[in-house]
CSV table of C-alpha atoms in Angstrom, one decimal:
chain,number,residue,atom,x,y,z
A,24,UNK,CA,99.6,192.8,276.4
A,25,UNK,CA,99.5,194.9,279.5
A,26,UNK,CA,99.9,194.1,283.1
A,27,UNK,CA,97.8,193.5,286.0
A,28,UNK,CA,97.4,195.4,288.8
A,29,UNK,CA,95.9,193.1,291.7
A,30,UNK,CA,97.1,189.2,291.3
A,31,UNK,CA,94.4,188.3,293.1
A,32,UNK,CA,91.3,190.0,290.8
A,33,UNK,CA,90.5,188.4,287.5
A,34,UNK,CA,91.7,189.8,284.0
A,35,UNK,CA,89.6,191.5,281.0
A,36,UNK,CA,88.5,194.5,279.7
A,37,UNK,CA,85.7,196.2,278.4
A,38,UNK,CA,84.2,199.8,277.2
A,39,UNK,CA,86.9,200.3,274.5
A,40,UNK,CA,86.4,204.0,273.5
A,41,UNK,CA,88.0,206.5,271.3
A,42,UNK,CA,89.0,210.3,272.5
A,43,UNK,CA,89.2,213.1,270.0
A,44,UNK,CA,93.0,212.4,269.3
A,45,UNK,CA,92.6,208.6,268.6
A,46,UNK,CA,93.5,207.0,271.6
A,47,UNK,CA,92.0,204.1,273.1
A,48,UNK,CA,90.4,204.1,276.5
A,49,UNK,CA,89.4,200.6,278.5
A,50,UNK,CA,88.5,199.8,281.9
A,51,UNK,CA,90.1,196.5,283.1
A,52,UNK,CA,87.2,195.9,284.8
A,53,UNK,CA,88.4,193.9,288.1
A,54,UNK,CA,91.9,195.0,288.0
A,55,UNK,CA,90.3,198.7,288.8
A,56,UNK,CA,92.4,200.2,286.6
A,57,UNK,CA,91.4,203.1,283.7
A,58,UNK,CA,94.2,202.1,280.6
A,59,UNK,CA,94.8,204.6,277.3
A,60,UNK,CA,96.6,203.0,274.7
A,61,UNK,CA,98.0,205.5,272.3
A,62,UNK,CA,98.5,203.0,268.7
A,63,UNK,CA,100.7,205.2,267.6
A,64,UNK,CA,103.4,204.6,269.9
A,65,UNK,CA,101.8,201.2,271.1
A,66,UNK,CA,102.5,202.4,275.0
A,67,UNK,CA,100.1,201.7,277.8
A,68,UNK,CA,99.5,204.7,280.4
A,69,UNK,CA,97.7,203.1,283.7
A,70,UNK,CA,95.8,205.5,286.3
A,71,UNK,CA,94.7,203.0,289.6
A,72,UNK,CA,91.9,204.2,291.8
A,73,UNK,CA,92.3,205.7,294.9
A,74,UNK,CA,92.5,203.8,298.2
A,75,UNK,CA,88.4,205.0,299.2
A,76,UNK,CA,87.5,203.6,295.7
A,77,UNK,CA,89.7,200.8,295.4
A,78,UNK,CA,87.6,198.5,297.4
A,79,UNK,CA,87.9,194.4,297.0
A,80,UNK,CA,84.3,194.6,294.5
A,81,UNK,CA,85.5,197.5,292.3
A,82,UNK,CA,85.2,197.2,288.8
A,83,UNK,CA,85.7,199.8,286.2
A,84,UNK,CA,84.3,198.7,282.8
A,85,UNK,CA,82.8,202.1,281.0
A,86,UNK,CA,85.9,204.9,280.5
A,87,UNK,CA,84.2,207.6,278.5
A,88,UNK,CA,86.8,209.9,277.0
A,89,UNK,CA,84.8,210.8,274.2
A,90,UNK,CA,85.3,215.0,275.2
A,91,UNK,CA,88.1,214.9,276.9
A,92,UNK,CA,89.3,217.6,274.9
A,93,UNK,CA,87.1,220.0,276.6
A,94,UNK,CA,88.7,220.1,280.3
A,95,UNK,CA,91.3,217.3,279.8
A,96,UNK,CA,89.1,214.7,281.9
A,97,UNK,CA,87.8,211.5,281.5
A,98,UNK,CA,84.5,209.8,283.1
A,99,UNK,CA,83.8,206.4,284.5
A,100,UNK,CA,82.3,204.3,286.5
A,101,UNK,CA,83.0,201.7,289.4
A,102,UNK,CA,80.3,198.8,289.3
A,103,UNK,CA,81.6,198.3,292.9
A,104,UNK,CA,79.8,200.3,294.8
A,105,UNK,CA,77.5,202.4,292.0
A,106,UNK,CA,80.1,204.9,291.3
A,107,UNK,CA,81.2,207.3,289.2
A,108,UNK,CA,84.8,208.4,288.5
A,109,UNK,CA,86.3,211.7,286.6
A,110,UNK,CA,90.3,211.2,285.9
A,111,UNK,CA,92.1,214.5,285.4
A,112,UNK,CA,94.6,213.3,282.9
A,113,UNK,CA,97.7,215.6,283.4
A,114,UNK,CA,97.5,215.4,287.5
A,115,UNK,CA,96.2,212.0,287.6
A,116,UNK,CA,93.7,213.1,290.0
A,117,UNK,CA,90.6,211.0,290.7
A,118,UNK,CA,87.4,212.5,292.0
A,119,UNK,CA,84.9,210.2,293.1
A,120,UNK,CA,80.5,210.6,293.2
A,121,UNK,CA,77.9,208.4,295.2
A,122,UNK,CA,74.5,209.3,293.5
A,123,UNK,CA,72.9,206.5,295.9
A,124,UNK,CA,75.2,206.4,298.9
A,125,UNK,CA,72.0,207.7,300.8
A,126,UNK,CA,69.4,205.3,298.8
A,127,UNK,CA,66.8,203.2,300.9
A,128,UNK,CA,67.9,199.5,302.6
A,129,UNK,CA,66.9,197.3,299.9
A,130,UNK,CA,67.1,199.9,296.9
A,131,UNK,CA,69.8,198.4,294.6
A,132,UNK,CA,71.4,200.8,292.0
A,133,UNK,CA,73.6,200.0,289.5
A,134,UNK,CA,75.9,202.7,287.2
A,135,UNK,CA,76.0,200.9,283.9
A,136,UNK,CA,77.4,203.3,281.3
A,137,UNK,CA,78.8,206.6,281.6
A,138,UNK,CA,78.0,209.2,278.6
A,139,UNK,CA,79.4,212.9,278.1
A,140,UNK,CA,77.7,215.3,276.3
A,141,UNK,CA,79.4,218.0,274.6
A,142,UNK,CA,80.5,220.3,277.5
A,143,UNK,CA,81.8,216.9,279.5
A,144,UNK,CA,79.1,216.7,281.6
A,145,UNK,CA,78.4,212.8,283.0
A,146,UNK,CA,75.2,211.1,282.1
A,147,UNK,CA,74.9,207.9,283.3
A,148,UNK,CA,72.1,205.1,283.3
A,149,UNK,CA,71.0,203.3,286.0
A,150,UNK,CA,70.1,199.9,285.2
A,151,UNK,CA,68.5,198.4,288.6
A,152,UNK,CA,66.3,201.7,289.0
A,153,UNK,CA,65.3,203.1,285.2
A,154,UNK,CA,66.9,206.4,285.7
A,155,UNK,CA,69.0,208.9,283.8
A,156,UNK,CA,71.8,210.4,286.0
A,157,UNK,CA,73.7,213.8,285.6
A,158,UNK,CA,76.7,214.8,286.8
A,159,UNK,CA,77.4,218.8,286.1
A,160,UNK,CA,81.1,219.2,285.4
A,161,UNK,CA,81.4,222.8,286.7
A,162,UNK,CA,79.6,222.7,289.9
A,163,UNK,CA,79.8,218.6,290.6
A,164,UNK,CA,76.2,218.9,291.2
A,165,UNK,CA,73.5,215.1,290.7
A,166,UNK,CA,70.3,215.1,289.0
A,167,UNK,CA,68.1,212.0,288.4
A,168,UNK,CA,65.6,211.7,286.0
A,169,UNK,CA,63.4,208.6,285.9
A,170,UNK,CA,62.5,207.1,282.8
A,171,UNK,CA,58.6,206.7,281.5
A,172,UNK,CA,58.2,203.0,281.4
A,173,UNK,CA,58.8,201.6,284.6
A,174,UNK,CA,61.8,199.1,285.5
A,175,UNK,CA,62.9,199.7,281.9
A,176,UNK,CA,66.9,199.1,283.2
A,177,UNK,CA,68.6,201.6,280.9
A,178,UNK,CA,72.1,200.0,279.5
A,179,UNK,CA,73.9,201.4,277.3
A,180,UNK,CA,74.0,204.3,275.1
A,181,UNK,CA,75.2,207.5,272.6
A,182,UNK,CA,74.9,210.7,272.8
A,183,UNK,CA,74.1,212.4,269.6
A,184,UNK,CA,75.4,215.9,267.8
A,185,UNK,CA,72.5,217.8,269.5
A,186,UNK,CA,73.1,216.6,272.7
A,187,UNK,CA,70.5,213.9,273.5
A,188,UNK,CA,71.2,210.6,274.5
A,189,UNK,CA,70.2,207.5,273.0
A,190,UNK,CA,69.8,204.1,275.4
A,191,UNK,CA,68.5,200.7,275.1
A,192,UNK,CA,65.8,200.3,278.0
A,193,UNK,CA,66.7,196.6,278.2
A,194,UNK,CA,64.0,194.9,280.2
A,195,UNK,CA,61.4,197.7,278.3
A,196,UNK,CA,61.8,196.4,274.7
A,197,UNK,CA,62.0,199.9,273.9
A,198,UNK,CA,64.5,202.6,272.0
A,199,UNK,CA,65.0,205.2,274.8
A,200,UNK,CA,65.8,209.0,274.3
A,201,UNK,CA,66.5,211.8,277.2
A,202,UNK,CA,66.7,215.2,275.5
A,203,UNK,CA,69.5,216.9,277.8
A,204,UNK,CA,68.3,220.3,277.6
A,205,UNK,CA,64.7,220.3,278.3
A,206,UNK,CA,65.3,216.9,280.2
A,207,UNK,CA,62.2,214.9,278.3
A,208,UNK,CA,62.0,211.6,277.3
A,209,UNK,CA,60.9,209.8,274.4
A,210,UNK,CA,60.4,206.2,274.0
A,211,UNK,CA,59.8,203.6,270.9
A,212,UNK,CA,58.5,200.1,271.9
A,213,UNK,CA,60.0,197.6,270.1
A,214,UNK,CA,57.8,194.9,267.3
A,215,UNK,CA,59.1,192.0,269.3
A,216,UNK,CA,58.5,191.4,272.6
A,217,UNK,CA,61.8,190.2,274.7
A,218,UNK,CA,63.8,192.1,272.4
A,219,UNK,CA,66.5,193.4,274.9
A,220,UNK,CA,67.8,196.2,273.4
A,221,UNK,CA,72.0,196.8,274.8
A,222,UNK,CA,73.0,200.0,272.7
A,223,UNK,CA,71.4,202.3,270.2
A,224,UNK,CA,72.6,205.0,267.8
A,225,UNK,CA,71.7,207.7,265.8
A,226,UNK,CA,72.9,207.5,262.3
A,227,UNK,CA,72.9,210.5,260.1
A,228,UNK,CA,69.2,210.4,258.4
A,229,UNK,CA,67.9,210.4,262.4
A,230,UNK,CA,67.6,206.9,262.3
A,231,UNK,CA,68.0,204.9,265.1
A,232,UNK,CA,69.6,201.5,265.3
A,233,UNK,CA,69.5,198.7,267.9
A,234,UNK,CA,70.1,194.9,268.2
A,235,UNK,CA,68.4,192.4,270.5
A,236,UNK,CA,70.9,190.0,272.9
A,237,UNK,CA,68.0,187.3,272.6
A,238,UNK,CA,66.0,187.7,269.0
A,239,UNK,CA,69.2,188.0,266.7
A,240,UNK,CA,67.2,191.1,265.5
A,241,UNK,CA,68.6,194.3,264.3
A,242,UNK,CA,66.3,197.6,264.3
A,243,UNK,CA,66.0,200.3,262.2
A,244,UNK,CA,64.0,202.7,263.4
A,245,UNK,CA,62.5,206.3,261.7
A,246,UNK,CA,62.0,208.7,264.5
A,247,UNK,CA,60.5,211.4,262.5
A,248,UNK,CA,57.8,208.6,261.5
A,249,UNK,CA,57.6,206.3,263.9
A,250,UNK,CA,58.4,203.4,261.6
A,251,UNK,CA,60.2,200.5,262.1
A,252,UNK,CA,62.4,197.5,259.9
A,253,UNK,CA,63.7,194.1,261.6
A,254,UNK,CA,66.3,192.6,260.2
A,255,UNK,CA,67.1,188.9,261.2
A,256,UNK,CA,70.6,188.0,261.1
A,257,UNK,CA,71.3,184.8,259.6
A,258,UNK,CA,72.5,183.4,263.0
A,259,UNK,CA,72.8,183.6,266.9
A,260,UNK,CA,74.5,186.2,267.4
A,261,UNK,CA,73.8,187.7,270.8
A,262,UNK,CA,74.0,191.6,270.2
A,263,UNK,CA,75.7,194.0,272.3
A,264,UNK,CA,77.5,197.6,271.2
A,265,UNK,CA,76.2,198.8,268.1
A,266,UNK,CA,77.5,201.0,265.5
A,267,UNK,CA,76.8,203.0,262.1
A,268,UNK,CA,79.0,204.1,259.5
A,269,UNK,CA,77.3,207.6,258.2
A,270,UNK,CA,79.6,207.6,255.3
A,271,UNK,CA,78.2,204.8,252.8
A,272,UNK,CA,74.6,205.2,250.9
A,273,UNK,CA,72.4,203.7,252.9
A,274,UNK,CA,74.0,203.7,256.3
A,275,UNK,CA,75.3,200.7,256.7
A,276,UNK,CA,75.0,198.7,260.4
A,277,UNK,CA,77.9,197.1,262.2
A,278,UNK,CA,77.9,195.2,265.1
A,279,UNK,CA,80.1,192.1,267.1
A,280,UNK,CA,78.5,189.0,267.6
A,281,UNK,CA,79.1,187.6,270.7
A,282,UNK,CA,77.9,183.8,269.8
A,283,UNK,CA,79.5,183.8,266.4
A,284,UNK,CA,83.4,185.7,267.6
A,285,UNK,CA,82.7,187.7,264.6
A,286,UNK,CA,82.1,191.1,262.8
A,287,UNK,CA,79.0,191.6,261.3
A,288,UNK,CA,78.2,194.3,258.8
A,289,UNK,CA,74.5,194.8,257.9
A,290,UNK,CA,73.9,197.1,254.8
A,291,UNK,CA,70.2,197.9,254.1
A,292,UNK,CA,68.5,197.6,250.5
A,293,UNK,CA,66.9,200.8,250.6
């Protein structure tokens, strides 16, 4: 257990993410509070947003410490106000962005997940408007790049070992990919209409995997070919984060099941 940090604001967490060292980084969602958990010493460390950012609607769910080790910072985002955090862990300095502080009356954004690439610069997606957003680490500088299929709502998502990030384009039924060097996309539509892809990885054979929150579908899908497998788990399940384990033969597939409050492990026959 941990404690709060407003009485008023409801409790939970979400976006539980490893750094390089093996500590566990969680947003607390509307407690607007960034938490690392080191399980080695079981001790909490707790760094509160500042007053600008702290507003009544804050809520921090995605802290990406995934290359932290880089400039000893850690990205996330505040669904408060589409916002987008970096944490300087030895000062405990916050730096705050507004990509769409300026955006039209009647433009809704929203900053769903946060993703570094190797040099810990920010990608984010932006689920209302079906962009890809950059944040350069060095120079602080926004880019957005729209995706091909319109009103896809980009949700979550992985960047791989080459640098290009893999997304779920929720309301697209597709597999989304933004290359971050020559900024192109690619996009794989999905056998089953209403699929509602969440998350999608890259395994090792450059595979990529996905699961449906409505179909109880998993999807394997070549990207060198094209080709695609369903697999239909053997109950609701309601998929959200998605995960691979590189280290078995095949890859095998894990993922939570939100209906069922259980683990499930997928391991393909071929």
């Amino acid at each position: 257990p941990y404690p709060t940090h407003r009485d008023s604001a409801p409790t939970g967490s979400l976006g539980l993410r490893a750094d390089g060292a093996g500590n566990l980084w969680l947003g607390n969602m509307y407690q607007a509070t960034i938490v690392k958990f080191d399980p080695r010493t079981a001790q909490f460390q707790f760094w509160t947003l500042p007053p600008e950012g702290n507003i009544a609607a804050a809520q921090i769910n995605m802290v990406s410490p995934q290359h932290s080790d880089v400039d000893g910072k850690v990205w996330t985002q505040n669904n408060g106000f589409a916002g987008v955090h970096r944490l300087d862990i030895t000062s405990g300095k916050i730096e705050t962005w507004q990509p769409f502080k300026d955006a039209r009356k009647g433009e809704p954004h929203n900053i769903y997940d946060v993703i570094p690439d190797s040099h810990n610069n920010a990608y984010f997606t932006d689920f209302r408007q079906g962009q890809i957003g950059r944040i350069d680490a060095k120079a602080g500088e926004i880019a957005l790049f729209q995706t091909p299929t319109p009103r896809s709502a980009p949700r979550r998502g992985n960047m791989d070992a080459q640098d290009r990030l893999w997304f779920g384009e929720y309301r697209g039924d597709r597999i989304g990919m933004f290359d971050t060097a020559s900024h192109e996309f690619k996009e794989w539509k999905l056998n089953t209409r209403w699929s509602a892809p969440y998350d999608v990885v890259l395994d090792k054979n450059e595979n990529a995997w996905t699961g449906s929150m409505v179909t109880d579908q998993v999807t394997r899908l070549n990207t060198k070919t094209g080709e695609m497998v369903d697999y239909l788990l053997p109950r609701s399940t309601n998929i959200r984060r998605v995960f691979v384990d590189n280290s078995t033969t095949p890859v095998s597939f894990w993922v939570g099941s939100n209906d069922g409050a259980s683990i499930v492990k997928l391991e393909p026959l071929d």
